[in-house]
Tab-separated table of C-alpha atoms and ligand atoms in Angstrom:
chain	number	residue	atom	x	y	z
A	1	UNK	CA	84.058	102.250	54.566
A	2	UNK	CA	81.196	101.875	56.867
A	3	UNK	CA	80.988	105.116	59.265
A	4	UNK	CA	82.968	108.701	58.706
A	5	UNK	CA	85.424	107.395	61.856
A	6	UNK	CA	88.033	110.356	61.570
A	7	UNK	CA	91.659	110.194	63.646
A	8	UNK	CA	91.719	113.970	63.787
A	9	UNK	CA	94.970	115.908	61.576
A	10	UNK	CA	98.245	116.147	63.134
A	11	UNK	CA	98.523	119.396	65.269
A	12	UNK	CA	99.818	122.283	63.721
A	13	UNK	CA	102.859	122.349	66.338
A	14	UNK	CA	103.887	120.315	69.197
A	15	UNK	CA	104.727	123.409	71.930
A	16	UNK	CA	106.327	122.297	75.427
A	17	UNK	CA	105.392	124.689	78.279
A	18	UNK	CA	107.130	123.911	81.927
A	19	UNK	CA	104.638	124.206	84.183
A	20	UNK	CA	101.269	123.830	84.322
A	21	UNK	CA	99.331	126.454	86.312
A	22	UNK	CA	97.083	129.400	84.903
A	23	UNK	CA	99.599	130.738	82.693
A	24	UNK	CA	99.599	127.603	81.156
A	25	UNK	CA	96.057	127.008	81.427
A	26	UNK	CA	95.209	130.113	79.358
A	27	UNK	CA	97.517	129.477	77.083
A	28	UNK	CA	95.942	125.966	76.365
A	29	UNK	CA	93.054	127.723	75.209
A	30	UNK	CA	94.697	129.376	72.493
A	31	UNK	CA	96.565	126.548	71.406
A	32	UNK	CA	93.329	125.109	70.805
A	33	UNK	CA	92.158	127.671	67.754
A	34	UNK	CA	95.804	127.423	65.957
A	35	UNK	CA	95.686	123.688	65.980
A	36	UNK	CA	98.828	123.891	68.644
A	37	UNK	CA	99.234	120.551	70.682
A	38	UNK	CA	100.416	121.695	74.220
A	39	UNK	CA	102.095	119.392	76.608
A	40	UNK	CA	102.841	120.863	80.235
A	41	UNK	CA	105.920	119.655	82.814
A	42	UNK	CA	104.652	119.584	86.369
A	43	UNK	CA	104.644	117.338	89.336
A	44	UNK	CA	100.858	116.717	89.439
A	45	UNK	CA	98.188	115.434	86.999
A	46	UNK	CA	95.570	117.666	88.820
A	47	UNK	CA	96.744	121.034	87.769
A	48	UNK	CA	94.838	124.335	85.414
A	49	UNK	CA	96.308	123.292	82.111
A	50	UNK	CA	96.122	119.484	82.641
A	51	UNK	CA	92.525	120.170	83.492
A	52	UNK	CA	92.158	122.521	80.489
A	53	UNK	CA	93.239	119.325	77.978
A	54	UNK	CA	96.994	120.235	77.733
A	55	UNK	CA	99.001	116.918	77.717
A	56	UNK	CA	100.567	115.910	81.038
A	57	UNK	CA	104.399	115.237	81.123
A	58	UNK	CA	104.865	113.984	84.469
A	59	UNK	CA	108.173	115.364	86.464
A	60	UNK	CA	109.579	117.753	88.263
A	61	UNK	CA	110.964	121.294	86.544
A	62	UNK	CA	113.823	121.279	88.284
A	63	UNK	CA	115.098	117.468	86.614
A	64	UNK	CA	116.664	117.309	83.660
A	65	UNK	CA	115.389	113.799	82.814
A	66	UNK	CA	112.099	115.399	83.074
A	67	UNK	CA	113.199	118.631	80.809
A	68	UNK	CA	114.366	116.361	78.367
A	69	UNK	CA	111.389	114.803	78.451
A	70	UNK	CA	108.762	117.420	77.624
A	71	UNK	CA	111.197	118.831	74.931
A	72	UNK	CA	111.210	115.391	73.013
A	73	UNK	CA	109.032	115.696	70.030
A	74	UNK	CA	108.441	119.620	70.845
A	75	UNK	CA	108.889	122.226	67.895
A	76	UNK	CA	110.189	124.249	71.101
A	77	UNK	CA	110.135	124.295	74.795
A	78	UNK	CA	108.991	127.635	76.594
A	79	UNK	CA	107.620	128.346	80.241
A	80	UNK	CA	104.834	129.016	82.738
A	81	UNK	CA	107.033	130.308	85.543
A	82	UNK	CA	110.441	131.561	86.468
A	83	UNK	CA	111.434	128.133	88.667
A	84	UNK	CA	113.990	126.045	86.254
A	85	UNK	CA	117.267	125.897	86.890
A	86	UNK	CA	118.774	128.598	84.065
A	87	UNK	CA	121.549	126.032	83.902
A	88	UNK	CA	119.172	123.382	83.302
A	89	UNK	CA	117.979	125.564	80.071
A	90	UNK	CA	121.262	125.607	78.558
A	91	UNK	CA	121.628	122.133	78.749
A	92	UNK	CA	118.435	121.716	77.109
A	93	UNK	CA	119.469	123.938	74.332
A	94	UNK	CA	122.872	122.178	73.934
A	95	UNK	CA	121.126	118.941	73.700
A	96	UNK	CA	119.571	120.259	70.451
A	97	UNK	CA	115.995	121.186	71.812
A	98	UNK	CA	114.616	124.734	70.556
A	99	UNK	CA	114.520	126.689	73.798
A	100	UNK	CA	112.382	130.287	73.971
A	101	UNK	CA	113.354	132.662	75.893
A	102	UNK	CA	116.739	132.009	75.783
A	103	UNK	CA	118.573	131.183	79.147
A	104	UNK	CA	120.209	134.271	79.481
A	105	UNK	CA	117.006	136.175	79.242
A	106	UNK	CA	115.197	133.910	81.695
A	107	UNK	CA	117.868	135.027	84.266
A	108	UNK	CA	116.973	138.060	84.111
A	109	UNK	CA	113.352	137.812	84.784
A	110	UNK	CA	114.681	134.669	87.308
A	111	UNK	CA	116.916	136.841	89.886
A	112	UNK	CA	116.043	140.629	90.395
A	113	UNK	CA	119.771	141.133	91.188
A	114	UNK	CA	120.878	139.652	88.017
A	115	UNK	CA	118.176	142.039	86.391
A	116	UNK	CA	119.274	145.067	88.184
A	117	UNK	CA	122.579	144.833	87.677
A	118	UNK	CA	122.349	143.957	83.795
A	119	UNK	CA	119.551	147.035	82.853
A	120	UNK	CA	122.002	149.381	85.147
A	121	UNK	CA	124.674	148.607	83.438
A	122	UNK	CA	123.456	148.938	80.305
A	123	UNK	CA	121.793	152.727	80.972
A	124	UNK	CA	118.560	152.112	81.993
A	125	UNK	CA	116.665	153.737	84.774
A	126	UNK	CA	116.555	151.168	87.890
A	127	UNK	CA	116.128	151.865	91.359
A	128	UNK	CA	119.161	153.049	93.611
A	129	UNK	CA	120.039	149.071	94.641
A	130	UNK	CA	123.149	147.296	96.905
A	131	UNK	CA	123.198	143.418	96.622
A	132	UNK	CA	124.768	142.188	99.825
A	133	UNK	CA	125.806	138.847	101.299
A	134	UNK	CA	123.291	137.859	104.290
A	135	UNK	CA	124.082	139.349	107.339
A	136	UNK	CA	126.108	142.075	106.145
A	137	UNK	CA	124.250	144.888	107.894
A	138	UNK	CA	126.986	147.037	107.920
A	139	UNK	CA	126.928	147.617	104.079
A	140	UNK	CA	123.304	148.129	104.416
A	141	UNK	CA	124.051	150.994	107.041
A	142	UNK	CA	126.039	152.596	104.719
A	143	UNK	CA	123.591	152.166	101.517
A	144	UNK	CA	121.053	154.118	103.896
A	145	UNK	CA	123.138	156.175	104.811
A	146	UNK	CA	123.182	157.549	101.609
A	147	UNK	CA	119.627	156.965	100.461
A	148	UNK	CA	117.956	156.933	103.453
A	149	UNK	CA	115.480	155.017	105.389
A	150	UNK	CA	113.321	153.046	104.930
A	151	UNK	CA	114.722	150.643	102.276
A	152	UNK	CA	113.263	147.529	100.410
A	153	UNK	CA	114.610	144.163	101.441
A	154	UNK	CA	114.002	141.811	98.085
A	155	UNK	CA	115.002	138.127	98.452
A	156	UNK	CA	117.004	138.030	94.426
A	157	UNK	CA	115.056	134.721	93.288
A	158	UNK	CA	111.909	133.053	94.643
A	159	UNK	CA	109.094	135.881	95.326
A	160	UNK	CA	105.959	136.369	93.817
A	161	UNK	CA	102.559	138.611	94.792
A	162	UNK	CA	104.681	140.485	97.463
A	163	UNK	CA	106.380	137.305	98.753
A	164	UNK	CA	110.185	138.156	99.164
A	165	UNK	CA	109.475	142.244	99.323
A	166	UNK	CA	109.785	143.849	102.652
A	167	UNK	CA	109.961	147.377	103.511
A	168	UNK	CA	112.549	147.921	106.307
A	169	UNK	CA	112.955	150.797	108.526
A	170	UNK	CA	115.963	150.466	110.728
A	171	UNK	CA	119.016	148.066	110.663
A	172	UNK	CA	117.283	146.744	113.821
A	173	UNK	CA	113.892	145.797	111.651
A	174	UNK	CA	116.473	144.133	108.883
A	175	UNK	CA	118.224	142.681	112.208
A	176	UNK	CA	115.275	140.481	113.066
A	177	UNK	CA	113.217	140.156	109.318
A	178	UNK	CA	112.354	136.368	108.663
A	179	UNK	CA	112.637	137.315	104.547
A	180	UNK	CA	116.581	138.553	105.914
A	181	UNK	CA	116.546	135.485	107.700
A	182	UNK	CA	115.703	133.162	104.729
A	183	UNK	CA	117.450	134.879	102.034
A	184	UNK	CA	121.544	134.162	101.074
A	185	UNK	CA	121.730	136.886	99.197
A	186	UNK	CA	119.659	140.555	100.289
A	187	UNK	CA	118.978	142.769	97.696
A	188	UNK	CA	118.225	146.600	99.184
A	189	UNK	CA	116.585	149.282	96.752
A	190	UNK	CA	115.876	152.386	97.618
A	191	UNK	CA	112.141	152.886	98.535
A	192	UNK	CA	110.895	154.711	95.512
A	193	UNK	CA	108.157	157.263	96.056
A	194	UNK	CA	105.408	155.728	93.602
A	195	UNK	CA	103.306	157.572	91.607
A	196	UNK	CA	101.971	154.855	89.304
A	197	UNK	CA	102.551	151.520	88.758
A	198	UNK	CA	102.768	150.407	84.559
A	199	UNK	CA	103.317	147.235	83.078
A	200	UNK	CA	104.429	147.022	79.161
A	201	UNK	CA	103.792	143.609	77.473
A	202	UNK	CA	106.299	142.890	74.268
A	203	UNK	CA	105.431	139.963	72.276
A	204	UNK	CA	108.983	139.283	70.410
A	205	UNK	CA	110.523	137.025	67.396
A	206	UNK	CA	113.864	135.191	67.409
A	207	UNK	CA	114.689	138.140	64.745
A	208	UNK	CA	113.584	140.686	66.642
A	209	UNK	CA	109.996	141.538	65.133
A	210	UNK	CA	107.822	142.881	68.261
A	211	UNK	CA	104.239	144.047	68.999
A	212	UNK	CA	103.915	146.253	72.128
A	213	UNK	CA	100.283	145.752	73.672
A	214	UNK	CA	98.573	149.207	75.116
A	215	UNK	CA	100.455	150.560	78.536
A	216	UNK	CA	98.714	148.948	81.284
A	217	UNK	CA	98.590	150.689	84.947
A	218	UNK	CA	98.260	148.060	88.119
A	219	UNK	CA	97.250	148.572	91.374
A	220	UNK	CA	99.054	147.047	93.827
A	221	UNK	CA	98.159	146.319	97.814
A	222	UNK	CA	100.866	144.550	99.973
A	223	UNK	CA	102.854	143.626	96.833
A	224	UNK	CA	100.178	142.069	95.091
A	225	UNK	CA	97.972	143.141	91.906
A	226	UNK	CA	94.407	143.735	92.291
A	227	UNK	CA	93.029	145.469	89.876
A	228	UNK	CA	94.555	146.404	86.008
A	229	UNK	CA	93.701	148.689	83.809
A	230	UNK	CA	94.106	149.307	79.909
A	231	UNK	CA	95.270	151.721	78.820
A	232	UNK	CA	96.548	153.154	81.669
A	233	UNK	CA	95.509	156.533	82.645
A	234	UNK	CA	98.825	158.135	81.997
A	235	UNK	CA	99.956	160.805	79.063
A	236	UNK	CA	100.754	160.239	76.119
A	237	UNK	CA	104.292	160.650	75.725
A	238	UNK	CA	104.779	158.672	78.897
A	239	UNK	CA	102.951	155.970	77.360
A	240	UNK	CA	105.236	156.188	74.704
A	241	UNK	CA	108.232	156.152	76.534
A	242	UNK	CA	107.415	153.233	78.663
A	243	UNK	CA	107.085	151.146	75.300
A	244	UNK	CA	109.955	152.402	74.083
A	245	UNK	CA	111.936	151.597	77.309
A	246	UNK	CA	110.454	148.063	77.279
A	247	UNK	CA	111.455	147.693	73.622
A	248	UNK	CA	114.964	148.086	74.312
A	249	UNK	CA	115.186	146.048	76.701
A	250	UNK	CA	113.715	143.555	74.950
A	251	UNK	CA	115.965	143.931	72.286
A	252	UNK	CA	118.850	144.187	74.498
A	253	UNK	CA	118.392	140.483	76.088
A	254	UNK	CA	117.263	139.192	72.833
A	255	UNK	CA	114.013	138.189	74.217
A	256	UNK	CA	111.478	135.857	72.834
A	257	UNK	CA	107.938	135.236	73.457
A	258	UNK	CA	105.964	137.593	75.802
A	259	UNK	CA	108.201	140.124	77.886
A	260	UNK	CA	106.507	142.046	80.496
A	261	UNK	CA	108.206	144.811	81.868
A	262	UNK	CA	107.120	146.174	85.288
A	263	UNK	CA	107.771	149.974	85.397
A	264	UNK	CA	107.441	152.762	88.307
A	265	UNK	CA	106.379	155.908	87.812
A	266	UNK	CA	108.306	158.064	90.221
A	267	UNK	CA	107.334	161.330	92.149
A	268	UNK	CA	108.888	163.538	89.284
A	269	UNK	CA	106.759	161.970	86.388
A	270	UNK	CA	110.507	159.537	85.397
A	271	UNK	CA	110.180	156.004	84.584
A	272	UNK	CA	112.040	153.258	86.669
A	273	UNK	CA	112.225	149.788	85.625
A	274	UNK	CA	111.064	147.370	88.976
A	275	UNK	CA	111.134	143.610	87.852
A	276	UNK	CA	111.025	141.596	84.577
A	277	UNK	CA	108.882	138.392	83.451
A	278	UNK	CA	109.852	136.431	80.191
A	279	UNK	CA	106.508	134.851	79.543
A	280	UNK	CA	102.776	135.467	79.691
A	281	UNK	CA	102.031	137.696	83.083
A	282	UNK	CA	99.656	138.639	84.917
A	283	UNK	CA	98.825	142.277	83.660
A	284	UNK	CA	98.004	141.075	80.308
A	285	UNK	CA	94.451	138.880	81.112
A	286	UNK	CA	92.522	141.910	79.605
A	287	UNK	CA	94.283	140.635	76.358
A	288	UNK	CA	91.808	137.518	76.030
A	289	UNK	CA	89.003	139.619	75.483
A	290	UNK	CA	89.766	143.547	74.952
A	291	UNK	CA	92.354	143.390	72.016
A	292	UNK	CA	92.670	141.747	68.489
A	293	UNK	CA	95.267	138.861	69.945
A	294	UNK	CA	95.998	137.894	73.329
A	295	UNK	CA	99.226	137.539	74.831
A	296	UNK	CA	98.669	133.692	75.403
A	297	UNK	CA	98.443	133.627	71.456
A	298	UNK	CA	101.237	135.566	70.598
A	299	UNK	CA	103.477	134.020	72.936
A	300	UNK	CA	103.015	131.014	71.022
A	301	UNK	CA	103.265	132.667	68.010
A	302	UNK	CA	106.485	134.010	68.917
A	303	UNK	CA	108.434	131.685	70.407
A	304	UNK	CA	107.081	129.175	66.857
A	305	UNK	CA	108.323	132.169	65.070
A	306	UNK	CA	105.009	132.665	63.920
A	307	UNK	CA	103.916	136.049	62.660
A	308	UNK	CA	102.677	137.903	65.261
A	309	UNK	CA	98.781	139.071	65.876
A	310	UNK	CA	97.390	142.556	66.464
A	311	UNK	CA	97.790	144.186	69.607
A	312	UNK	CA	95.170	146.799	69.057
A	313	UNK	CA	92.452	147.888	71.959
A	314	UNK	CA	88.933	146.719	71.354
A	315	UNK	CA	87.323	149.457	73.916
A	316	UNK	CA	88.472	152.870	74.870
A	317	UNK	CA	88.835	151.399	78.860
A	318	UNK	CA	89.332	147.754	80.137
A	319	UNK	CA	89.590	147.158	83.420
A	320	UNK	CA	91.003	143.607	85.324
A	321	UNK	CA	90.435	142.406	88.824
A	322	UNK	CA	92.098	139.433	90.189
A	323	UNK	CA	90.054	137.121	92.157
A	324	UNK	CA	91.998	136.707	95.345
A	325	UNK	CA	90.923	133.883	97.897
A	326	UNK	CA	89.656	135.985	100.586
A	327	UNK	CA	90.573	134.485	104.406
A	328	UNK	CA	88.179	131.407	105.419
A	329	UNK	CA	87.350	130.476	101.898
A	330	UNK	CA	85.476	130.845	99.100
A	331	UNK	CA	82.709	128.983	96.802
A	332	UNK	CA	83.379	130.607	93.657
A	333	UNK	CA	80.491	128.344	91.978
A	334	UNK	CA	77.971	130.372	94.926
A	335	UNK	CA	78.741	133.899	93.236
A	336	UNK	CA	79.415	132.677	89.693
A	337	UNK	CA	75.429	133.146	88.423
A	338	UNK	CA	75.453	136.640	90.238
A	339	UNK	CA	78.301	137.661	88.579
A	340	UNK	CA	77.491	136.845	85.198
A	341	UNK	CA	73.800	139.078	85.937
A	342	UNK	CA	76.048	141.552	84.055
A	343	UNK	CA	75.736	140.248	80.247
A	344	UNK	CA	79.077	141.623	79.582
A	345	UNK	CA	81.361	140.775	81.983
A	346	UNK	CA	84.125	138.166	81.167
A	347	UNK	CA	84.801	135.422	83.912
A	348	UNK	CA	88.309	133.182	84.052
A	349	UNK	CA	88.112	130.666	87.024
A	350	UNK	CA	91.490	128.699	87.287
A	351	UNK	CA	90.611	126.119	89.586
A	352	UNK	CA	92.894	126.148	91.862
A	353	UNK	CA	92.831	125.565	95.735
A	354	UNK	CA	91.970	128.194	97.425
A	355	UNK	CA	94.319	129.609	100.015
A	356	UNK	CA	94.269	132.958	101.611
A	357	UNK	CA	95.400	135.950	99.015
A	358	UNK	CA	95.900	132.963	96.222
A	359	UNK	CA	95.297	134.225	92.780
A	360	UNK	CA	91.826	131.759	92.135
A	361	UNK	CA	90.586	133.653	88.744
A	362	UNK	CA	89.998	137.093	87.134
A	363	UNK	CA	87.242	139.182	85.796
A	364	UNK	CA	87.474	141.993	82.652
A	365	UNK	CA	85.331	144.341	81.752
A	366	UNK	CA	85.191	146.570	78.494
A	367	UNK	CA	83.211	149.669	78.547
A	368	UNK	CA	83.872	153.236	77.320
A	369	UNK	CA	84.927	154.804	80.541
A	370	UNK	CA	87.453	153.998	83.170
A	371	UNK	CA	84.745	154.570	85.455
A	372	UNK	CA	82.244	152.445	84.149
A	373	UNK	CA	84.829	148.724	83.286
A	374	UNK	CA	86.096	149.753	87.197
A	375	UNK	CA	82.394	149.653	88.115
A	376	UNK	CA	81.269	146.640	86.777
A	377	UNK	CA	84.584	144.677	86.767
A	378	UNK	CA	84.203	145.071	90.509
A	379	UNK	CA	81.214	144.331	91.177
A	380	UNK	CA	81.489	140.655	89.135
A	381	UNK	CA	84.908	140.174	91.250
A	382	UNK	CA	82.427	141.086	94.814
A	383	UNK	CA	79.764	138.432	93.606
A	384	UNK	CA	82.325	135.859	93.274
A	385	UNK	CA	84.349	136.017	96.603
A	386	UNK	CA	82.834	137.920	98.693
A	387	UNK	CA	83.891	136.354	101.998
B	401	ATP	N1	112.062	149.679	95.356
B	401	ATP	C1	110.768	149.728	95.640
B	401	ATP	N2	110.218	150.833	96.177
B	401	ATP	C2	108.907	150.887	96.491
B	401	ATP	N3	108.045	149.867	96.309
B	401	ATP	C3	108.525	148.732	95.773
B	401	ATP	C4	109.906	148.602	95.407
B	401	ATP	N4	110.076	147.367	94.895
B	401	ATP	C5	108.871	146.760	94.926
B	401	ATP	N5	107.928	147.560	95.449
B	401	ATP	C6	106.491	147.244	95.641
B	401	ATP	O1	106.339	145.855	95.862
B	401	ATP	C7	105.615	145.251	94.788
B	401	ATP	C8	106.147	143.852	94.517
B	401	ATP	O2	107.513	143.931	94.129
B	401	ATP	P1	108.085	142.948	93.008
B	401	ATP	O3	107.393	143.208	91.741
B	401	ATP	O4	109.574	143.066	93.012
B	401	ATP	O5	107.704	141.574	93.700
B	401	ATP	P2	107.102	140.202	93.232
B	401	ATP	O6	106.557	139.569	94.451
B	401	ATP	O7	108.152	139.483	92.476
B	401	ATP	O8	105.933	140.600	92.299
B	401	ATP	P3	105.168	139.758	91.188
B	401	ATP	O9	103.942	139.237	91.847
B	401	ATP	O10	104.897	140.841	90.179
B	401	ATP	O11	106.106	138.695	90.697
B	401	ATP	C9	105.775	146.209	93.620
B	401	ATP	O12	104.742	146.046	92.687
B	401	ATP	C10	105.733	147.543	94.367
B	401	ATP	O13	104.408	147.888	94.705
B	402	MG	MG1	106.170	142.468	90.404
């Protein structure tokens, strides 16, 4: 035969991921080393993963027809984001189609009542918490009346980076709140006296093998992260705790894939559990570079039911700092060669459109001290969008 013309092997496995933003984006790029074929559900061609070579399936999340068809020809169907229809799920599962998480966990990490409800029930620590219809201020009145003002207003399904969390004051403040407003259901937590903020990633098997990666702290500014750091600064036995917390849980709704588990530190050194996401999240980035296997590839190996990679540290301190759009825009490709003046510094751009407060990228740095990653993580993240 004239010429070494080669088709390429089949891929290793065919994953389906619904969605198609950075989640899925990063998640394309570890597809790539395992041999993993990913094809992403969303709306629009132009999109992170599309862009990072995962195959477009065109169609909406919410549409079955579309569900069913990403899943065709997919070892198993997993997600991006919290947005499908949990009903939706099960009818992808009855129709035969390997679905990780399961349906019942994704509710969890889908409606923060759900969540609180199910973890309180089941003995773990949660935040005082009411779930009201809309409008019924009265029951609110009372709920303060016993916990005190102010309160946080959550809208149960929907929010992200702070959208759907307000902190309310008075029944007259809840009275005119647009998030009140817009939300059928209110649910009202007591406003827990932070210490810390910890996240604890579990990458879990259908049989319940897990991995816990390093406790990682986040800071948060008007409900959304801006900086991470790993290992959180936080003792020992609290560290193990927290894993040990998020284990159960894990266990207990028969997770699969990642499962992050957002956790307060309270006033008196106690853990509380705050929200849940089944999937890849955001406090994990530092994965990609500062231990042995990311998240993004141990999601995949665990919802293929793959044995799972090691979560080990790479650097005593790693610190993350989302790149958030700043207001009047940003040319990330400006800053990009001044950022990368520091030879070790780790860029992720996920070209998307900027908008005000929008999540456009992230930087990590690995270094021996706290002090040091914080240093030069943030000054890679002021190169690239400083206003
Ligand atoms: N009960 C509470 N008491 C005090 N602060 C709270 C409470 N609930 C939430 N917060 C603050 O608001 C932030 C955002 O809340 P939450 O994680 O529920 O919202 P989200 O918008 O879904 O976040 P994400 O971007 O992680 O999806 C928390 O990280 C915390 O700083
Ligand atoms: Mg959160």
């Amino acid at each position: 035969v004239n010429g070494t013309q080669q088709d390429g092997s089949p891929p290793t496995a065919v994953v389906g991921m619904v969605g198609a933003g950075q989640l899925a984006r990063m998640t394309q790029q570890a597809a790539i080393a395992l041999g993993i074929e990913l094809r992403v559900l969303s709306k629009d061609r132009d999109s992170p993963a599309v862009d990072a070579g995962a195959r477009h399936v065109a169609g909406d999340p919410c549409d079955m027809k579309s569900l069913l068809r990403l899943a065709e020809g997919c070892d198993v169907v997993t997600f991006d984001h919290e947005g499908v229809p949990p009903a939706l799920i099960s009818r992808l599962a009855a129709a035969g189609h390997q679905v990780r998480p399961s349906p019942a966990a994704q509710l969890l990490a889908q409606d923060k009542g759900e969540a609180r409800r199910l973890l309180s029930r089941s003995g773990f620590p949660v935040p005082p918490f009411i779930e009201v219809a809309q409008g019924d201020v009265e029951a609110v009145r009372s709920f303060a009346a016993a916990h005190g003002w102010p309160l946080v207003l959550k809208a149960p399904t929907g929010g992200y980076d702070g959208r759907g969390v307000e902190v309310i004051t008075s029944a007259e403040q809840l009275a005119s709140s647009p998030l009140a407003a817009a939300s059928t259901r209110w649910l009202i937590e007591e406003k827990v006296d932070i210490r810390q903020e910890l996240a604890v990633l579990i990458a879990r098997r259908p049989a319940g093998w897990w991995q816990a990666y390093p406790v990682v702290e986040t800071v948060q500014r008007d409900g959304i992260c801006h900086e991470l750091q790993m290992p959180g600064v936080i003792p020992a036995a609290l560290a193990v705790e927290a894993v040990s917390l998020a284990a159960s849980i894990a266990d207990g709704i028969d997770a699969t894939g990642i499962l992050a588990v957002e956790l307060f530190v309270t006033g008196d050194g106690g853990l509380v559990v705050n929200e849940l996401a089944a999937r890849p999240h955001n406090s994990g980035h530092a994965t990609i570079e500062a231990t042995v296997t990311s998240q993004f590839e141990n999601h995949l190996r665990a919802v293929l039911d793959w044995p799972l990679g090691d979560t080990s540290l790479l650097a005593p301190a790693v610190v993350t700092v989302n790149l958030l759009g700043p207001v009047g825009g940003v040319d990330l490709a400006r800053g990009l060669p001044a950022a990368l003046e520091d030879p070790s510094i780790h860029v992720h751009l996920y070209r998307k459109a900027h908008r005000a407060g929008r999540k456009l990228g992230h930087v990590t740095a690995l270094a021996e001290t706290v002090g040091e990653a914080q240093a030069k993580a943030r000054r890679a993240a002021a190169c690239l969008v400083a206003p």
